[in-house]
């Protein structure tokens, strides 16, 4: 991951130059975090990234993080090695004819031969049908790729609410600092010794959260918590049940994130993901910007399209961008939230192309209309990173 980020540096530096950001001697670490929200989140994340590319901002990103529905989009995106230069190809898939049901049945038939086959595999195929892509590649396939695309981090939680992250290189527990090679998930270990190498889970299965066998046995380490030592398997579930935007892996010094762009596709109460992240950060002692409760109280039922929560010191700045807002809902305050959520509910049949196109355009428009704010905050983050670098030197 460190080598990948170093490669990202040059790409981001050139992008900042193209955007006329002044402090190019220090490149800020920027992450875009996709929320949960089923197909609504998946389609909207693709639309947001498409417009980031159109505005010349996509290459400023070091990371993309996702949970739940956003990981569906990420799996589709990263199925294309050069997706950041051609997001249009993923949009074409979303509105295209889809995959053959026979191919989906064949994949399920193969999975049924595995001792770990479960209803989760059926759900994985259902998502593949929604996203119209059956990608049997693996996450670790990107481990040696050049840094054309932002570095992906897929998130879930373990049943006891421990945050779990998966990257092309490592998978493990964010707070506990326990990680194994992603390519070895599912293989058999004992006391840290590999006994039997098994195939890595493919991108179809990665779109859902499932069990990871004998995680503690990967680690010959006395620091492994007892709750892991005593488990034959750990079960990963939708992180949206805890926090519907994947803030945890992007807080603190590990990745040194200066700016978080957080388009909000959730169906829950507006700003709830922010306050949950604030509470989480306070609990684990990670820097987090001040969230003005007066703004939350005033705007919760009818939010603007963009909010900036400025970070001080080591705190990241957060740009929070509700998908449905008072601008794109044309001031219909009384009808805005219920009607939008009913129309694009998380729990419904796969969207038709009309709904997909509406969501794509709304997500694109939110980025386009707030380009000035994005550029201003990117420049502030660059200036802040430069000052920190000067103090250290």
Coordinates of C-alpha atoms in Angstrom, one line a residue:
X1 CA 0.0 0.0 0.0
X2 CA 2.8 2.4 0.8
X3 CA 4.4 1.9 -2.6
X4 CA 1.1 2.4 -4.2
X5 CA 0.5 5.6 -2.4
X6 CA 4.0 6.8 -3.5
X7 CA 3.0 6.2 -7.1
X8 CA -0.2 8.1 -6.5
X9 CA 1.8 11.1 -5.3
X10 CA 3.0 11.9 -8.8
X11 CA -0.4 11.5 -10.4
X12 CA -2.0 13.6 -7.8
X13 CA 0.7 16.3 -8.1
X14 CA 0.1 16.6 -11.8
X15 CA -3.7 16.8 -11.2
X16 CA -3.2 19.6 -8.6
X17 CA -1.1 21.4 -11.1
X18 CA -3.8 21.1 -13.8
X19 CA -6.3 22.5 -11.2
X20 CA -4.0 25.4 -10.5
X21 CA -3.6 24.5 -6.8
X22 CA -0.7 26.5 -5.6
X23 CA 1.1 24.3 -3.0
X24 CA 2.2 21.5 -5.2
X25 CA 5.3 20.8 -3.2
X26 CA 3.1 19.0 -0.7
X27 CA 0.3 16.8 -1.9
X28 CA -2.6 16.3 0.4
X29 CA -3.9 12.8 1.0
X30 CA -7.6 12.8 -0.1
X31 CA -10.1 10.0 0.2
X32 CA -13.6 9.7 -1.2
X33 CA -15.9 7.6 0.9
X34 CA -19.0 6.0 -0.5
X35 CA -21.9 5.3 1.9
X36 CA -24.2 2.3 2.0
X37 CA -27.6 2.3 0.4
X38 CA -28.0 -0.6 -1.9
X39 CA -28.3 0.1 -5.6
X40 CA -29.0 3.8 -4.9
X41 CA -25.5 4.1 -3.4
X42 CA -23.9 1.9 -6.1
X43 CA -25.3 4.0 -9.0
X44 CA -24.7 7.3 -7.2
X45 CA -21.1 6.5 -6.5
X46 CA -20.4 5.7 -10.1
X47 CA -22.1 9.1 -11.1
X48 CA -20.0 11.0 -8.5
X49 CA -16.7 9.5 -9.7
X50 CA -17.7 10.1 -13.3
X51 CA -18.1 13.8 -12.6
X52 CA -15.0 13.9 -10.5
X53 CA -13.2 12.7 -13.7
X54 CA -15.0 15.2 -15.9
X55 CA -14.0 18.1 -13.6
X56 CA -10.3 16.9 -13.5
X57 CA -10.5 16.0 -9.8
X58 CA -10.5 12.2 -9.8
X59 CA -6.7 12.0 -9.9
X60 CA -6.4 14.0 -6.7
X61 CA -7.8 11.0 -4.8
X62 CA -5.4 8.7 -3.0
X63 CA -8.2 6.4 -1.7
X64 CA -11.7 5.2 -2.3
X65 CA -13.5 3.6 0.6
X66 CA -16.8 1.8 0.6
X67 CA -19.3 -0.3 2.5
X68 CA -22.5 -2.1 1.5
X69 CA -23.9 -0.7 -1.8
X70 CA -20.8 1.4 -2.5
X71 CA -18.7 -1.8 -2.6
X72 CA -21.0 -3.1 -5.4
X73 CA -19.9 -0.1 -7.5
X74 CA -16.3 -0.5 -6.5
X75 CA -16.2 -4.2 -7.5
X76 CA -17.6 -3.2 -10.9
X77 CA -15.2 -0.3 -11.3
X78 CA -12.1 -2.2 -10.3
X79 CA -13.0 -4.9 -12.8
X80 CA -11.7 -2.4 -15.3
X81 CA -7.9 -1.9 -14.9
X82 CA -8.1 1.6 -16.3
X83 CA -11.5 2.6 -15.0
X84 CA -10.5 6.1 -13.8
X85 CA -9.8 7.0 -17.4
X86 CA -13.0 5.5 -18.6
X87 CA -15.8 5.6 -16.1
X88 CA -18.2 5.7 -19.0
X89 CA -17.6 2.0 -19.6
X90 CA -19.0 1.2 -16.1
X91 CA -22.1 3.4 -16.8
X92 CA -22.6 1.5 -20.1
X93 CA -22.7 -1.7 -18.1
X94 CA -25.2 -0.3 -15.6
X95 CA -27.7 0.5 -18.4
X96 CA -26.7 -2.4 -20.6
X97 CA -28.4 -5.8 -21.1
X98 CA -26.7 -7.4 -18.1
X99 CA -25.2 -10.9 -17.6
X100 CA -26.6 -14.1 -18.8
X101 CA -28.6 -16.0 -16.1
X102 CA -26.9 -19.2 -17.3
X103 CA -23.6 -17.7 -16.3
X104 CA -24.9 -16.8 -12.9
X105 CA -26.3 -20.4 -12.5
X106 CA -23.0 -21.9 -13.5
X107 CA -21.2 -19.8 -10.9
X108 CA -23.6 -20.9 -8.2
X109 CA -23.2 -24.5 -9.2
X110 CA -19.5 -24.3 -8.7
X111 CA -19.9 -22.5 -5.4
X112 CA -22.3 -25.2 -4.2
X113 CA -19.4 -27.7 -4.3
X114 CA -17.7 -25.7 -1.6
X115 CA -18.2 -26.7 2.0
X116 CA -18.7 -23.0 2.9
X117 CA -21.6 -22.6 0.4
X118 CA -24.5 -20.6 1.9
X119 CA -27.3 -18.2 1.2
X120 CA -24.7 -15.5 1.1
X121 CA -23.5 -16.9 -2.3
X122 CA -27.1 -16.6 -3.6
X123 CA -27.2 -13.0 -2.5
X124 CA -23.8 -12.4 -4.2
X125 CA -25.2 -13.5 -7.5
X126 CA -28.3 -11.3 -7.0
X127 CA -26.0 -8.3 -6.6
X128 CA -24.1 -9.3 -9.7
X129 CA -27.4 -9.4 -11.6
X130 CA -28.2 -5.9 -10.4
X131 CA -24.8 -4.5 -11.3
X132 CA -24.8 -6.5 -14.6
X133 CA -21.3 -7.8 -14.0
X134 CA -20.0 -11.2 -13.0
X135 CA -16.4 -10.5 -12.1
X136 CA -14.5 -13.6 -11.0
X137 CA -11.2 -11.8 -10.5
X138 CA -9.8 -11.3 -7.0
X139 CA -9.1 -8.2 -5.0
X140 CA -5.4 -9.1 -4.7
X141 CA -5.1 -9.0 -8.5
X142 CA -4.5 -5.3 -8.1
X143 CA -1.5 -5.7 -5.8
X144 CA 1.0 -5.1 -8.6
X145 CA -0.9 -2.7 -10.7
X146 CA 0.3 0.8 -11.4
X147 CA -1.5 3.5 -9.5
X148 CA -3.8 4.5 -12.3
X149 CA -6.8 4.3 -9.9
X150 CA -7.3 5.4 -6.3
X151 CA -6.4 2.7 -3.8
X152 CA -9.6 0.7 -2.8
X153 CA -10.6 -0.2 0.7
X154 CA -13.7 -2.4 1.2
X155 CA -15.2 -2.4 4.7
X156 CA -17.4 -4.6 6.9
X157 CA -17.8 -5.3 10.6
X158 CA -17.3 -8.4 12.6
X159 CA -20.4 -9.5 14.5
X160 CA -19.1 -8.0 17.8
X161 CA -18.8 -4.6 16.0
X162 CA -15.1 -4.6 15.3
X163 CA -14.3 -2.8 12.1
X164 CA -12.8 -5.0 9.3
X165 CA -11.1 -3.7 6.1
X166 CA -9.9 -5.4 2.9
X167 CA -7.4 -4.0 0.5
X168 CA -5.5 -5.6 -2.4
X169 CA -2.7 -6.2 0.0
X170 CA -4.1 -6.8 3.5
X171 CA -7.3 -7.7 5.3
X172 CA -8.0 -7.3 9.0
X173 CA -9.2 -5.4 12.0
X174 CA -8.8 -1.6 11.8
X175 CA -8.6 -0.9 15.5
X176 CA -6.8 -4.0 16.6
X177 CA -4.0 -3.7 14.0
X178 CA -4.3 -7.4 13.1
X179 CA -3.9 -8.1 9.3
X180 CA -3.1 -11.0 7.0
X181 CA -2.4 -11.1 3.3
X182 CA -5.7 -10.7 1.4
X183 CA -4.7 -13.5 -1.0
X184 CA -4.6 -15.9 1.9
X185 CA -8.1 -15.3 3.3
X186 CA -9.8 -18.7 3.4
X187 CA -6.6 -20.7 3.4
X188 CA -5.8 -23.1 6.3
X189 CA -3.2 -22.0 8.9
X190 CA -2.0 -23.2 12.3
X191 CA 0.2 -21.0 14.6
X192 CA 0.9 -18.7 11.6
X193 CA 2.1 -21.6 9.4
X194 CA 0.3 -22.1 6.0
X195 CA -1.1 -25.7 5.9
X196 CA -3.3 -25.5 2.8
X197 CA -3.6 -22.7 0.2
X198 CA -7.2 -22.2 -0.9
X199 CA -8.6 -20.0 -3.7
X200 CA -9.1 -16.3 -2.7
X201 CA -12.7 -15.1 -2.7
X202 CA -13.6 -13.5 -6.0
X203 CA -15.1 -10.0 -6.5
X204 CA -18.6 -11.5 -6.7
X205 CA -18.4 -12.7 -3.1
X206 CA -16.5 -9.6 -2.0
X207 CA -19.6 -7.5 -2.8
X208 CA -21.3 -9.2 0.2
X209 CA -20.1 -9.9 3.7
X210 CA -19.4 -13.4 4.6
X211 CA -17.4 -15.7 7.0
X212 CA -13.6 -15.7 7.1
X213 CA -12.4 -19.1 8.4
X214 CA -10.0 -19.4 11.4
X215 CA -8.7 -15.8 11.2
X216 CA -6.7 -16.1 14.5
X217 CA -4.8 -19.1 13.1
X218 CA -3.2 -16.8 10.5
X219 CA -1.4 -15.0 13.3
X220 CA 1.3 -16.5 15.5
X221 CA 0.9 -13.7 17.9
X222 CA 0.1 -13.6 21.6
X223 CA -1.6 -10.2 21.1
X224 CA -4.5 -11.8 19.3
X225 CA -7.6 -11.1 21.5
X226 CA -9.3 -14.0 23.2
X227 CA -12.6 -13.4 21.3
X228 CA -10.7 -14.2 18.1
X229 CA -8.6 -17.1 19.5
X230 CA -11.8 -18.9 20.5
X231 CA -13.5 -18.7 17.1
X232 CA -13.4 -21.2 14.3
X233 CA -14.7 -18.6 12.0
X234 CA -15.4 -14.9 12.1
X235 CA -18.6 -13.6 10.4
X236 CA -18.5 -10.3 8.6
X237 CA -21.7 -8.3 8.2
X238 CA -22.8 -5.0 6.6
X239 CA -20.9 -2.2 8.3
X240 CA -23.9 0.1 7.7
X241 CA -25.5 -1.5 10.7
X242 CA -22.9 0.3 12.8
X243 CA -22.0 3.4 10.7
X244 CA -23.1 3.8 7.0
X245 CA -20.0 5.6 5.8
X246 CA -16.5 3.9 6.2
X247 CA -14.7 6.6 8.3
X248 CA -12.7 4.4 10.6
X249 CA -9.9 3.2 8.3
X250 CA -9.3 6.9 7.2
X251 CA -8.9 8.4 10.7
X252 CA -5.6 8.8 12.5
X253 CA -2.0 8.6 11.4
X254 CA -1.9 5.3 9.5
X255 CA -3.0 6.9 6.2
X256 CA -2.6 10.5 7.1
X257 CA -5.8 11.7 5.4
X258 CA -6.1 15.5 5.1
X259 CA -9.4 15.7 3.3
X260 CA -12.4 13.4 3.2
X261 CA -15.1 13.8 0.5
X262 CA -18.2 12.1 1.7
X263 CA -21.2 12.0 -0.7
X264 CA -24.1 10.8 1.4
X265 CA -26.4 8.2 -0.3
X266 CA -27.9 6.8 3.0
X267 CA -31.6 6.4 3.7
X268 CA -31.2 7.1 7.4
X269 CA -31.4 10.4 9.2
X270 CA -29.3 13.1 7.6
X271 CA -25.9 13.8 9.3
X272 CA -26.3 10.6 11.4
X273 CA -23.2 9.1 9.8
X274 CA -21.2 12.1 10.7
X275 CA -22.3 12.1 14.4
X276 CA -21.7 8.3 14.6
X277 CA -18.2 8.9 13.2
X278 CA -17.6 11.7 15.6
X279 CA -18.6 9.4 18.5
X280 CA -16.4 6.6 17.2
X281 CA -13.4 8.9 16.9
X282 CA -13.8 10.1 20.4
X283 CA -14.1 6.6 21.7
X284 CA -10.9 5.4 20.0
X285 CA -9.0 8.6 20.4
X286 CA -8.7 9.6 16.7
X287 CA -8.8 13.2 15.4
X288 CA -12.1 14.4 14.0
X289 CA -13.4 17.8 13.1
X290 CA -16.0 19.7 15.1
X291 CA -19.6 19.1 13.9
X292 CA -21.9 22.0 14.6
X293 CA -25.0 20.5 16.2
X294 CA -26.9 23.7 15.4
X295 CA -26.5 23.0 11.7
X296 CA -27.6 19.4 12.2
X297 CA -30.7 20.5 14.0
X298 CA -31.6 23.2 11.5
X299 CA -30.9 21.3 8.3
X300 CA -31.5 17.6 9.1
X301 CA -34.9 17.5 7.4
X302 CA -34.0 19.6 4.4
X303 CA -30.2 19.7 3.8
X304 CA -28.1 21.8 1.5
X305 CA -26.1 20.0 -1.2
X306 CA -22.7 20.6 0.4
X307 CA -21.3 21.2 3.9
X308 CA -17.6 21.7 4.9
X309 CA -16.5 20.7 8.4
X310 CA -13.0 22.2 8.7
X311 CA -10.4 20.1 10.5
X312 CA -7.8 21.7 12.8
X313 CA -4.4 20.3 13.5
X314 CA -4.4 16.6 12.7
X315 CA -8.1 16.5 12.1
X316 CA -9.2 15.8 8.5
X317 CA -11.6 18.3 6.8
X318 CA -14.8 16.6 5.7
X319 CA -16.9 17.7 2.7
X320 CA -20.3 16.2 3.3
X321 CA -22.6 16.1 0.2
X322 CA -26.2 14.8 0.6
X323 CA -27.5 13.2 -2.6
X324 CA -31.1 14.5 -2.1
X325 CA -31.0 18.1 -1.1
X326 CA -32.9 21.4 -1.3
X327 CA -31.3 22.4 -4.6
X328 CA -32.0 19.3 -6.7
X329 CA -35.4 18.7 -5.0
X330 CA -36.3 22.2 -6.2
X331 CA -37.5 23.5 -2.8
X332 CA -40.3 20.9 -2.3
X333 CA -39.5 20.8 1.4
X334 CA -42.7 18.9 2.5
X335 CA -42.3 16.2 -0.1
X336 CA -38.5 16.0 -0.5
X337 CA -37.3 13.2 1.8
X338 CA -40.3 10.7 1.8
X339 CA -40.8 10.9 -1.9
X340 CA -37.1 10.6 -2.8
X341 CA -36.7 7.6 -0.5
X342 CA -39.8 5.9 -1.7
X343 CA -38.8 6.4 -5.3
X344 CA -35.2 5.1 -4.8
X345 CA -35.7 2.8 -1.8
X346 CA -32.9 0.5 -0.8
X347 CA -35.3 -2.4 -0.7
X348 CA -36.9 -2.9 -4.1
X349 CA -36.4 -4.6 -7.4
X350 CA -33.4 -3.6 -9.5
X351 CA -33.9 -0.1 -10.9
X352 CA -34.9 0.4 -14.5
X353 CA -32.7 2.5 -16.8
X354 CA -34.9 5.6 -16.2
X355 CA -34.2 5.5 -12.4
X356 CA -30.5 4.7 -13.0
X357 CA -30.1 7.7 -15.3
X358 CA -31.9 10.0 -12.8
X359 CA -29.6 8.9 -10.0
X360 CA -26.5 9.2 -12.2
X361 CA -27.5 12.8 -13.2
X362 CA -28.2 13.8 -9.6
X363 CA -24.9 12.5 -8.4
X364 CA -23.0 14.1 -11.3
X365 CA -24.8 17.4 -10.7
X366 CA -23.9 17.5 -7.0
X367 CA -20.2 17.2 -7.9
X368 CA -20.4 19.7 -10.8
X369 CA -22.2 22.4 -8.8
X370 CA -19.8 22.1 -5.9
X371 CA -16.5 22.0 -7.9
X372 CA -15.5 25.5 -6.6
X373 CA -15.9 24.3 -3.0
X374 CA -14.0 21.1 -3.7
X375 CA -11.1 23.0 -5.3
X376 CA -11.0 25.5 -2.4
X377 CA -10.8 22.7 0.2
X378 CA -8.2 20.8 -1.8
X379 CA -6.1 23.9 -1.9
X380 CA -6.5 24.4 1.9
X381 CA -5.6 20.8 2.5
X382 CA -2.4 21.3 0.3
X383 CA -1.5 24.4 2.2
X384 CA -2.1 22.7 5.5
X385 CA 0.0 19.7 4.5
X386 CA 2.8 22.0 3.4
X387 CA 2.8 23.7 6.8
X388 CA 2.9 20.4 8.7
X389 CA 5.8 19.3 6.5
X390 CA 7.7 22.5 7.2
X391 CA 7.2 22.1 11.0
X392 CA 8.6 18.6 10.9
X393 CA 11.6 19.7 8.9

